[in-house]
């Protein structure tokens, strides 16, 4: 069966998402502001190089870290980071343990139905990575009889499972808690390939050009945005205004060049092509 893609513009999808939902007594309404206390509490999964990770001094670094700091400066608030494993990051947001998730979160129709998401601040899609000492896999069908590593519950992991079913490919999908483990397994020949975000893939290839290669075309289009609770639309509006300012003043370009040596923050394709 052919791939089943969801091709929707962000504007069209957003029109389907209600601005208000029922909420229990004492919860925030859309008119309230998470930033009123002068603090932006942000959740990140600190194992996702180069977006958010720990350096040799155990300092939190990465594209999203620089972006969140620039965003807070633009908004005139202080940022506080909370490191959370990816498989629990959205539950923590719903439970109001932090104000937002800024952790390479792809904008998808499913997430738009459950959360308030900003306009995209960086382009993104998923790709297949191969080892250089093996035959490159250029399509998902090329994974027949192979093992494929993915970070658990990411859009790449979900897409791999769906494509395996839709295209009838006999591929063993191995799920990892983080991409560090997945790429270590690829390097150690414990798996044959990895599927992940294009920015992540390019970073690992740049760090290990003799080991890895991005071998497929970009399989989806799922740009990245900030995630807030569904009823926290006031904060999302402020985030969008700040994102536009950071794009206009060149700060986002500066951060992208630092981490990717290319600008992935301009002319972002907002037509979603997501496998979910």
mmCIF file of C-alpha atoms in Angstrom, residues 4-188:
data_model
loop_
_atom_site.group_PDB
_atom_site.id
_atom_site.type_symbol
_atom_site.label_atom_id
_atom_site.label_comp_id
_atom_site.label_asym_id
_atom_site.label_seq_id
_atom_site.Cartn_x
_atom_site.Cartn_y
_atom_site.Cartn_z
ATOM 1 C CA UNK A 4 -0.788 7.768 3.449
ATOM 2 C CA UNK A 5 0.171 11.378 3.982
ATOM 3 C CA UNK A 6 -1.821 14.100 5.652
ATOM 4 C CA UNK A 7 -1.452 17.214 3.493
ATOM 5 C CA UNK A 8 -2.905 20.160 5.364
ATOM 6 C CA UNK A 9 -1.854 23.746 5.733
ATOM 7 C CA UNK A 10 -1.303 24.855 9.297
ATOM 8 C CA UNK A 11 -3.913 27.535 8.856
ATOM 9 C CA UNK A 12 -6.505 25.023 7.745
ATOM 10 C CA UNK A 13 -5.769 22.678 10.627
ATOM 11 C CA UNK A 14 -5.825 25.455 13.178
ATOM 12 C CA UNK A 15 -9.324 26.372 12.050
ATOM 13 C CA UNK A 16 -10.402 22.908 13.144
ATOM 14 C CA UNK A 17 -9.025 23.310 16.655
ATOM 15 C CA UNK A 18 -11.380 24.952 19.157
ATOM 16 C CA UNK A 19 -10.049 28.001 20.913
ATOM 17 C CA UNK A 20 -11.660 26.975 24.181
ATOM 18 C CA UNK A 21 -12.272 23.651 25.879
ATOM 19 C CA UNK A 22 -14.017 22.649 29.068
ATOM 20 C CA UNK A 23 -11.701 22.790 32.062
ATOM 21 C CA UNK A 24 -11.924 21.955 35.704
ATOM 22 C CA UNK A 25 -12.351 24.590 38.386
ATOM 23 C CA UNK A 26 -9.154 26.534 39.002
ATOM 24 C CA UNK A 27 -7.478 25.711 35.675
ATOM 25 C CA UNK A 28 -6.262 28.423 33.328
ATOM 26 C CA UNK A 29 -8.583 29.879 30.747
ATOM 27 C CA UNK A 30 -7.532 31.136 27.340
ATOM 28 C CA UNK A 31 -7.519 34.715 28.627
ATOM 29 C CA UNK A 32 -4.953 33.969 31.338
ATOM 30 C CA UNK A 33 -1.223 34.278 30.768
ATOM 31 C CA UNK A 34 1.371 31.674 31.803
ATOM 32 C CA UNK A 35 4.064 34.360 31.656
ATOM 33 C CA UNK A 36 2.387 36.732 34.115
ATOM 34 C CA UNK A 37 4.818 35.702 36.862
ATOM 35 C CA UNK A 38 7.799 36.724 34.717
ATOM 36 C CA UNK A 39 9.034 33.147 34.310
ATOM 37 C CA UNK A 40 8.866 30.857 31.284
ATOM 38 C CA UNK A 41 9.106 27.259 32.478
ATOM 39 C CA UNK A 42 10.252 25.036 29.600
ATOM 40 C CA UNK A 43 10.464 21.250 29.319
ATOM 41 C CA UNK A 44 13.174 19.648 27.189
ATOM 42 C CA UNK A 45 14.379 16.115 26.547
ATOM 43 C CA UNK A 46 18.131 16.608 27.009
ATOM 44 C CA UNK A 47 19.213 13.605 24.915
ATOM 45 C CA UNK A 48 18.328 14.973 21.457
ATOM 46 C CA UNK A 49 21.480 16.322 19.807
ATOM 47 C CA UNK A 50 21.849 18.996 18.514
ATOM 48 C CA UNK A 51 18.494 20.381 19.616
ATOM 49 C CA UNK A 52 18.883 19.898 23.375
ATOM 50 C CA UNK A 53 21.624 17.961 25.182
ATOM 51 C CA UNK A 54 24.283 18.068 27.888
ATOM 52 C CA UNK A 55 27.843 19.075 26.969
ATOM 53 C CA UNK A 56 31.058 17.791 28.557
ATOM 54 C CA UNK A 57 30.518 20.147 31.507
ATOM 55 C CA UNK A 58 26.939 18.854 31.926
ATOM 56 C CA UNK A 59 25.610 22.208 30.758
ATOM 57 C CA UNK A 60 22.331 22.242 28.863
ATOM 58 C CA UNK A 61 23.051 23.326 25.270
ATOM 59 C CA UNK A 62 21.594 23.048 21.776
ATOM 60 C CA UNK A 63 19.503 24.841 19.173
ATOM 61 C CA UNK A 64 16.326 24.815 21.252
ATOM 62 C CA UNK A 65 18.188 25.992 24.343
ATOM 63 C CA UNK A 66 19.572 29.002 22.480
ATOM 64 C CA UNK A 67 16.150 29.595 20.930
ATOM 65 C CA UNK A 68 14.333 29.429 24.284
ATOM 66 C CA UNK A 69 16.823 31.877 25.820
ATOM 67 C CA UNK A 70 16.376 34.271 22.894
ATOM 68 C CA UNK A 71 12.595 33.869 23.129
ATOM 69 C CA UNK A 72 12.629 34.687 26.847
ATOM 70 C CA UNK A 73 14.797 37.760 26.224
ATOM 71 C CA UNK A 74 12.388 38.910 23.530
ATOM 72 C CA UNK A 75 9.443 38.422 25.903
ATOM 73 C CA UNK A 76 11.221 40.060 28.835
ATOM 74 C CA UNK A 77 10.945 37.025 31.119
ATOM 75 C CA UNK A 78 13.302 34.576 32.800
ATOM 76 C CA UNK A 79 13.538 31.039 31.400
ATOM 77 C CA UNK A 80 13.704 27.931 33.581
ATOM 78 C CA UNK A 81 14.503 24.573 31.976
ATOM 79 C CA UNK A 82 13.156 21.264 33.216
ATOM 80 C CA UNK A 83 14.599 18.073 31.746
ATOM 81 C CA UNK A 84 11.933 15.463 31.078
ATOM 82 C CA UNK A 85 12.029 12.161 29.208
ATOM 83 C CA UNK A 86 10.237 12.357 25.880
ATOM 84 C CA UNK A 87 7.690 9.653 26.668
ATOM 85 C CA UNK A 88 6.309 11.725 29.560
ATOM 86 C CA UNK A 89 6.851 15.263 28.323
ATOM 87 C CA UNK A 90 3.289 15.990 27.159
ATOM 88 C CA UNK A 91 1.695 14.464 30.252
ATOM 89 C CA UNK A 92 3.766 16.856 32.350
ATOM 90 C CA UNK A 93 2.572 19.787 30.270
ATOM 91 C CA UNK A 94 -1.057 18.768 30.738
ATOM 92 C CA UNK A 95 -0.421 18.425 34.481
ATOM 93 C CA UNK A 96 0.909 22.033 34.532
ATOM 94 C CA UNK A 97 4.389 21.057 35.657
ATOM 95 C CA UNK A 98 5.764 23.632 33.167
ATOM 96 C CA UNK A 99 4.442 26.274 30.782
ATOM 97 C CA UNK A 100 5.640 24.934 27.429
ATOM 98 C CA UNK A 101 7.553 22.233 25.603
ATOM 99 C CA UNK A 102 10.416 23.547 23.464
ATOM 100 C CA UNK A 103 11.999 20.261 22.496
ATOM 101 C CA UNK A 104 12.018 19.731 18.727
ATOM 102 C CA UNK A 105 8.264 19.107 18.708
ATOM 103 C CA UNK A 106 6.877 18.465 15.231
ATOM 104 C CA UNK A 107 3.601 20.160 14.381
ATOM 105 C CA UNK A 108 1.097 17.437 13.501
ATOM 106 C CA UNK A 109 -2.696 17.383 13.132
ATOM 107 C CA UNK A 110 -2.955 15.101 16.166
ATOM 108 C CA UNK A 111 -0.957 17.472 18.371
ATOM 109 C CA UNK A 112 -2.864 20.481 17.087
ATOM 110 C CA UNK A 113 -6.058 18.806 18.248
ATOM 111 C CA UNK A 114 -4.693 18.289 21.767
ATOM 112 C CA UNK A 115 -2.402 21.266 22.368
ATOM 113 C CA UNK A 116 -1.894 24.893 21.423
ATOM 114 C CA UNK A 117 1.077 25.093 19.056
ATOM 115 C CA UNK A 118 2.857 28.109 17.624
ATOM 116 C CA UNK A 119 3.747 28.866 14.067
ATOM 117 C CA UNK A 120 6.894 26.911 13.108
ATOM 118 C CA UNK A 121 10.306 28.300 14.000
ATOM 119 C CA UNK A 122 12.431 25.724 12.134
ATOM 120 C CA UNK A 123 11.806 23.361 9.230
ATOM 121 C CA UNK A 124 11.798 19.613 9.765
ATOM 122 C CA UNK A 125 11.038 16.193 8.284
ATOM 123 C CA UNK A 126 12.221 12.630 8.827
ATOM 124 C CA UNK A 127 14.976 10.785 6.961
ATOM 125 C CA UNK A 128 16.741 7.439 6.962
ATOM 126 C CA UNK A 129 20.418 7.279 7.962
ATOM 127 C CA UNK A 130 22.718 4.471 6.798
ATOM 128 C CA UNK A 131 26.253 3.434 7.680
ATOM 129 C CA UNK A 132 28.832 4.294 5.049
ATOM 130 C CA UNK A 133 30.169 0.731 5.000
ATOM 131 C CA UNK A 134 26.764 -0.660 3.979
ATOM 132 C CA UNK A 135 24.488 -0.284 0.975
ATOM 133 C CA UNK A 136 22.540 2.973 1.432
ATOM 134 C CA UNK A 137 18.795 2.646 2.022
ATOM 135 C CA UNK A 138 17.048 5.275 -0.100
ATOM 136 C CA UNK A 139 13.385 4.370 0.493
ATOM 137 C CA UNK A 140 11.388 2.753 3.269
ATOM 138 C CA UNK A 141 10.882 -0.341 1.096
ATOM 139 C CA UNK A 142 14.673 -0.648 1.042
ATOM 140 C CA UNK A 143 14.528 -1.571 4.729
ATOM 141 C CA UNK A 144 13.161 -5.023 3.861
ATOM 142 C CA UNK A 145 14.848 -7.605 6.107
ATOM 143 C CA UNK A 146 16.767 -4.951 8.062
ATOM 144 C CA UNK A 147 16.675 -3.461 11.557
ATOM 145 C CA UNK A 148 15.741 0.189 12.071
ATOM 146 C CA UNK A 149 16.399 2.313 15.161
ATOM 147 C CA UNK A 150 14.070 5.104 16.306
ATOM 148 C CA UNK A 151 13.525 7.152 19.445
ATOM 149 C CA UNK A 152 10.416 5.901 21.201
ATOM 150 C CA UNK A 153 7.160 7.828 20.641
ATOM 151 C CA UNK A 154 8.712 10.369 18.266
ATOM 152 C CA UNK A 155 7.028 11.093 14.937
ATOM 153 C CA UNK A 156 9.821 9.099 13.260
ATOM 154 C CA UNK A 157 9.006 6.088 15.444
ATOM 155 C CA UNK A 158 5.273 6.434 14.734
ATOM 156 C CA UNK A 159 5.882 6.870 10.997
ATOM 157 C CA UNK A 160 8.123 3.805 10.871
ATOM 158 C CA UNK A 161 5.415 1.656 12.439
ATOM 159 C CA UNK A 162 2.756 2.990 10.087
ATOM 160 C CA UNK A 163 4.895 2.592 6.969
ATOM 161 C CA UNK A 164 5.853 -0.942 7.982
ATOM 162 C CA UNK A 165 2.166 -1.794 8.060
ATOM 163 C CA UNK A 166 1.073 0.237 5.034
ATOM 164 C CA UNK A 167 3.846 -0.880 2.704
ATOM 165 C CA UNK A 168 4.155 -4.431 4.002
ATOM 166 C CA UNK A 169 7.877 -4.084 4.732
ATOM 167 C CA UNK A 170 9.518 -6.785 6.839
ATOM 168 C CA UNK A 171 11.646 -4.482 9.005
ATOM 169 C CA UNK A 172 12.400 -4.857 12.704
ATOM 170 C CA UNK A 173 11.948 -1.520 14.491
ATOM 171 C CA UNK A 174 14.037 -1.113 17.633
ATOM 172 C CA UNK A 175 12.989 1.707 19.938
ATOM 173 C CA UNK A 176 15.481 3.658 22.037
ATOM 174 C CA UNK A 177 15.033 6.151 24.847
ATOM 175 C CA UNK A 178 17.264 8.635 23.012
ATOM 176 C CA UNK A 179 19.000 9.165 19.676
ATOM 177 C CA UNK A 180 22.415 8.869 21.330
ATOM 178 C CA UNK A 181 21.640 5.207 21.983
ATOM 179 C CA UNK A 182 20.231 4.695 18.497
ATOM 180 C CA UNK A 183 23.297 6.109 16.743
ATOM 181 C CA UNK A 184 25.623 4.190 19.074
ATOM 182 C CA UNK A 185 23.788 1.008 18.057
ATOM 183 C CA UNK A 186 24.103 1.983 14.380
ATOM 184 C CA UNK A 187 27.833 2.605 14.773
ATOM 185 C CA UNK A 188 28.244 -0.707 16.608
#
